[in-house]
Amino acid sequence: MLSQIGASLMAKANIAILAGVSLLSTVGTPALASESPLADGVYLYGQASQPEVINSEYLVFEVKEGVAQGAIYYPQSEFNCFTADINYEAMNLAIVDPFDNAVYSYEIAMNAQGDVAGRDRTPVVAGLEGYHALETLSDRDRELLQTCQNAL
């Protein structure tokens, strides 16, 4: 799993190994809830538009006040836990390697539509660039989310 994520990270040139740094310090200053394009709640995103597609990356996470905790995984493979801060430009993940607790940064661009400043109270529709929002969490998604929330 980590090798698949590593290849994806290297391809996007967004990898930075951060050894000996606490997880909270790697994600930066959390965005305020009013600055986050994702409302508090649980989300599932996948590179494929359907769940459980082999060789497709998925993220299941819960957002609270602009900060996310969750899991990144490939179906029928291992998973990694992460925390992330979210703003209108990107979701900045700090992914934990379960073998040595090294932390890797990974940025996923946000694509927000609507009035970002909220001047006319137009709802903001946000998503992760390159990922599809999926409606239904599987039992495995819930289990991964719970495991990562307990671990972080």
mmCIF file of C-alpha atoms in Angstrom:
data_model
loop_
_atom_site.group_PDB
_atom_site.id
_atom_site.type_symbol
_atom_site.label_atom_id
_atom_site.label_comp_id
_atom_site.label_asym_id
_atom_site.label_seq_id
_atom_site.Cartn_x
_atom_site.Cartn_y
_atom_site.Cartn_z
ATOM 1 C CA MET A 1 0.000 0.000 0.000
ATOM 2 C CA LEU A 2 2.658 2.484 0.995
ATOM 3 C CA SER A 3 4.584 1.698 -2.187
ATOM 4 C CA GLN A 4 1.461 2.473 -4.235
ATOM 5 C CA ILE A 5 0.953 5.719 -2.351
ATOM 6 C CA GLY A 6 4.668 6.448 -2.657
ATOM 7 C CA ALA A 7 4.517 6.053 -6.424
ATOM 8 C CA SER A 8 1.517 8.350 -6.540
ATOM 9 C CA LEU A 9 3.234 10.847 -4.280
ATOM 10 C CA MET A 10 6.430 10.798 -6.300
ATOM 11 C CA ALA A 11 4.492 11.221 -9.514
ATOM 12 C CA LYS A 12 2.885 14.338 -8.121
ATOM 13 C CA ALA A 13 6.201 15.534 -6.649
ATOM 14 C CA ASN A 14 4.514 16.224 -3.341
ATOM 15 C CA ILE A 15 6.458 13.897 -1.065
ATOM 16 C CA ALA A 16 8.380 15.088 1.936
ATOM 17 C CA ILE A 17 9.652 12.764 4.614
ATOM 18 C CA LEU A 18 9.236 14.295 8.020
ATOM 19 C CA ALA A 19 10.975 12.237 10.673
ATOM 20 C CA GLY A 20 10.686 12.952 14.354
ATOM 21 C CA VAL A 21 7.996 15.611 13.943
ATOM 22 C CA SER A 22 4.651 15.368 15.669
ATOM 23 C CA LEU A 23 1.670 14.721 13.444
ATOM 24 C CA LEU A 24 -0.081 17.930 14.424
ATOM 25 C CA SER A 25 2.877 20.064 13.492
ATOM 26 C CA THR A 26 3.087 18.507 10.029
ATOM 27 C CA VAL A 27 -0.395 19.495 8.984
ATOM 28 C CA GLY A 28 0.094 23.151 9.845
ATOM 29 C CA THR A 29 -2.408 25.456 11.371
ATOM 30 C CA PRO A 30 -5.891 23.985 11.126
ATOM 31 C CA ALA A 31 -8.356 25.872 9.000
ATOM 32 C CA LEU A 32 -11.268 27.427 10.828
ATOM 33 C CA ALA A 33 -14.570 25.700 10.216
ATOM 34 C CA SER A 34 -15.781 28.780 8.367
ATOM 35 C CA GLU A 35 -12.721 28.551 6.066
ATOM 36 C CA SER A 36 -13.194 24.877 5.193
ATOM 37 C CA PRO A 37 -15.018 23.974 1.994
ATOM 38 C CA LEU A 38 -16.097 20.669 3.569
ATOM 39 C CA ALA A 39 -18.690 20.794 6.315
ATOM 40 C CA ASP A 40 -18.247 18.666 9.407
ATOM 41 C CA GLY A 41 -19.155 15.075 8.600
ATOM 42 C CA VAL A 42 -17.903 11.779 7.190
ATOM 43 C CA TYR A 43 -16.721 11.545 3.581
ATOM 44 C CA LEU A 44 -15.681 8.836 1.133
ATOM 45 C CA TYR A 45 -13.790 9.735 -2.043
ATOM 46 C CA GLY A 46 -12.350 7.427 -4.669
ATOM 47 C CA GLN A 47 -10.293 7.769 -7.812
ATOM 48 C CA ALA A 48 -12.918 5.488 -9.365
ATOM 49 C CA SER A 49 -16.577 6.478 -9.424
ATOM 50 C CA GLN A 50 -17.523 3.101 -7.910
ATOM 51 C CA PRO A 51 -16.377 1.571 -4.609
ATOM 52 C CA GLU A 52 -13.812 -1.226 -4.370
ATOM 53 C CA VAL A 53 -12.220 -0.837 -7.825
ATOM 54 C CA ILE A 54 -8.832 -2.581 -7.757
ATOM 55 C CA ASN A 55 -5.821 -0.251 -8.233
ATOM 56 C CA SER A 56 -7.907 2.816 -7.329
ATOM 57 C CA GLU A 57 -7.120 4.927 -4.299
ATOM 58 C CA TYR A 58 -9.819 5.763 -1.740
ATOM 59 C CA LEU A 59 -10.018 8.127 1.206
ATOM 60 C CA VAL A 60 -12.492 7.783 4.055
ATOM 61 C CA PHE A 61 -12.366 10.564 6.635
ATOM 62 C CA GLU A 62 -14.264 12.649 9.118
ATOM 63 C CA VAL A 63 -14.048 16.441 9.107
ATOM 64 C CA LYS A 64 -14.380 18.407 12.340
ATOM 65 C CA GLU A 65 -13.802 22.166 12.274
ATOM 66 C CA GLY A 66 -11.737 22.070 9.072
ATOM 67 C CA VAL A 67 -9.482 19.194 10.185
ATOM 68 C CA ALA A 68 -9.833 15.640 8.877
ATOM 69 C CA GLN A 69 -8.819 12.263 10.264
ATOM 70 C CA GLY A 70 -9.124 9.083 8.274
ATOM 71 C CA ALA A 71 -7.636 6.371 6.122
ATOM 72 C CA ILE A 72 -6.195 6.212 2.633
ATOM 73 C CA TYR A 73 -6.315 2.790 1.006
ATOM 74 C CA TYR A 74 -6.497 0.603 -2.062
ATOM 75 C CA PRO A 75 -9.097 -2.214 -2.086
ATOM 76 C CA GLN A 76 -7.777 -5.600 -0.969
ATOM 77 C CA SER A 77 -4.595 -3.958 0.313
ATOM 78 C CA GLU A 78 -3.270 -2.364 3.472
ATOM 79 C CA PHE A 79 -4.173 1.156 4.558
ATOM 80 C CA ASN A 80 -2.532 4.190 6.115
ATOM 81 C CA CYS A 81 -4.003 6.656 8.582
ATOM 82 C CA PHE A 82 -3.806 10.398 8.087
ATOM 83 C CA THR A 83 -4.748 13.774 9.455
ATOM 84 C CA ALA A 84 -5.299 16.736 7.175
ATOM 85 C CA ASP A 85 -6.097 20.389 7.218
ATOM 86 C CA ILE A 86 -8.499 21.586 4.560
ATOM 87 C CA ASN A 87 -8.805 24.944 2.866
ATOM 88 C CA TYR A 88 -10.292 26.135 -0.420
ATOM 89 C CA GLU A 89 -7.091 25.353 -2.309
ATOM 90 C CA ALA A 90 -6.088 21.930 -0.996
ATOM 91 C CA MET A 91 -6.470 19.096 1.450
ATOM 92 C CA ASN A 92 -3.033 18.746 3.053
ATOM 93 C CA LEU A 93 -2.580 15.222 4.364
ATOM 94 C CA ALA A 94 -0.006 13.942 6.838
ATOM 95 C CA ILE A 95 0.074 10.186 6.161
ATOM 96 C CA VAL A 96 1.548 7.926 8.847
ATOM 97 C CA ASP A 97 3.617 4.902 7.838
ATOM 98 C CA PRO A 98 2.479 2.154 10.245
ATOM 99 C CA PHE A 99 5.855 0.399 10.162
ATOM 100 C CA ASP A 100 8.149 3.200 11.313
ATOM 101 C CA ASN A 101 5.716 6.041 12.127
ATOM 102 C CA ALA A 102 7.346 8.287 9.508
ATOM 103 C CA VAL A 103 4.983 10.976 8.281
ATOM 104 C CA TYR A 104 4.595 11.826 4.598
ATOM 105 C CA SER A 105 2.872 14.928 3.311
ATOM 106 C CA TYR A 106 0.460 14.596 0.417
ATOM 107 C CA GLU A 107 -1.548 17.435 -1.095
ATOM 108 C CA ILE A 108 -4.801 16.959 -2.976
ATOM 109 C CA ALA A 109 -6.150 20.032 -4.745
ATOM 110 C CA MET A 110 -9.686 21.145 -3.909
ATOM 111 C CA ASN A 111 -12.109 22.182 -6.591
ATOM 112 C CA ALA A 112 -14.719 24.413 -4.994
ATOM 113 C CA GLN A 113 -17.642 25.879 -6.879
ATOM 114 C CA GLY A 114 -19.873 28.656 -5.629
ATOM 115 C CA ASP A 115 -19.191 31.836 -3.734
ATOM 116 C CA VAL A 116 -16.186 30.972 -1.604
ATOM 117 C CA ALA A 117 -16.505 34.111 0.515
ATOM 118 C CA GLY A 118 -20.206 33.429 1.044
ATOM 119 C CA ARG A 119 -21.229 37.015 0.289
ATOM 120 C CA ASP A 120 -24.490 35.982 -1.343
ATOM 121 C CA ARG A 121 -24.871 32.833 0.776
ATOM 122 C CA THR A 122 -24.481 30.623 -2.297
ATOM 123 C CA PRO A 123 -23.649 27.116 -1.088
ATOM 124 C CA VAL A 124 -20.138 25.951 -1.794
ATOM 125 C CA VAL A 125 -19.802 22.571 -3.482
ATOM 126 C CA ALA A 126 -16.323 21.207 -2.918
ATOM 127 C CA GLY A 127 -14.551 18.094 -3.997
ATOM 128 C CA LEU A 128 -11.112 16.586 -4.229
ATOM 129 C CA GLU A 129 -9.503 16.999 -7.630
ATOM 130 C CA GLY A 130 -9.107 13.615 -9.325
ATOM 131 C CA TYR A 131 -11.532 11.905 -6.913
ATOM 132 C CA HIS A 132 -15.237 11.131 -6.971
ATOM 133 C CA ALA A 133 -17.471 11.674 -3.952
ATOM 134 C CA LEU A 134 -19.087 8.353 -3.068
ATOM 135 C CA GLU A 135 -22.354 8.185 -1.199
ATOM 136 C CA THR A 136 -22.309 4.959 0.795
ATOM 137 C CA LEU A 137 -19.672 3.812 3.260
ATOM 138 C CA SER A 138 -19.081 0.077 3.439
ATOM 139 C CA ASP A 139 -18.511 -1.775 6.697
ATOM 140 C CA ARG A 140 -14.794 -1.804 5.804
ATOM 141 C CA ASP A 141 -14.804 1.990 5.317
ATOM 142 C CA ARG A 142 -16.367 2.456 8.760
ATOM 143 C CA GLU A 143 -13.866 0.042 10.305
ATOM 144 C CA LEU A 144 -10.867 1.799 8.716
ATOM 145 C CA LEU A 145 -12.159 5.191 9.824
ATOM 146 C CA GLN A 146 -12.688 4.004 13.399
ATOM 147 C CA THR A 147 -9.264 2.334 13.514
ATOM 148 C CA CYS A 148 -7.527 5.511 12.353
ATOM 149 C CA GLN A 149 -9.496 7.764 14.676
ATOM 150 C CA ASN A 150 -8.468 5.560 17.604
ATOM 151 C CA ALA A 151 -4.836 5.497 16.473
ATOM 152 C CA LEU A 152 -4.364 9.234 15.882
#
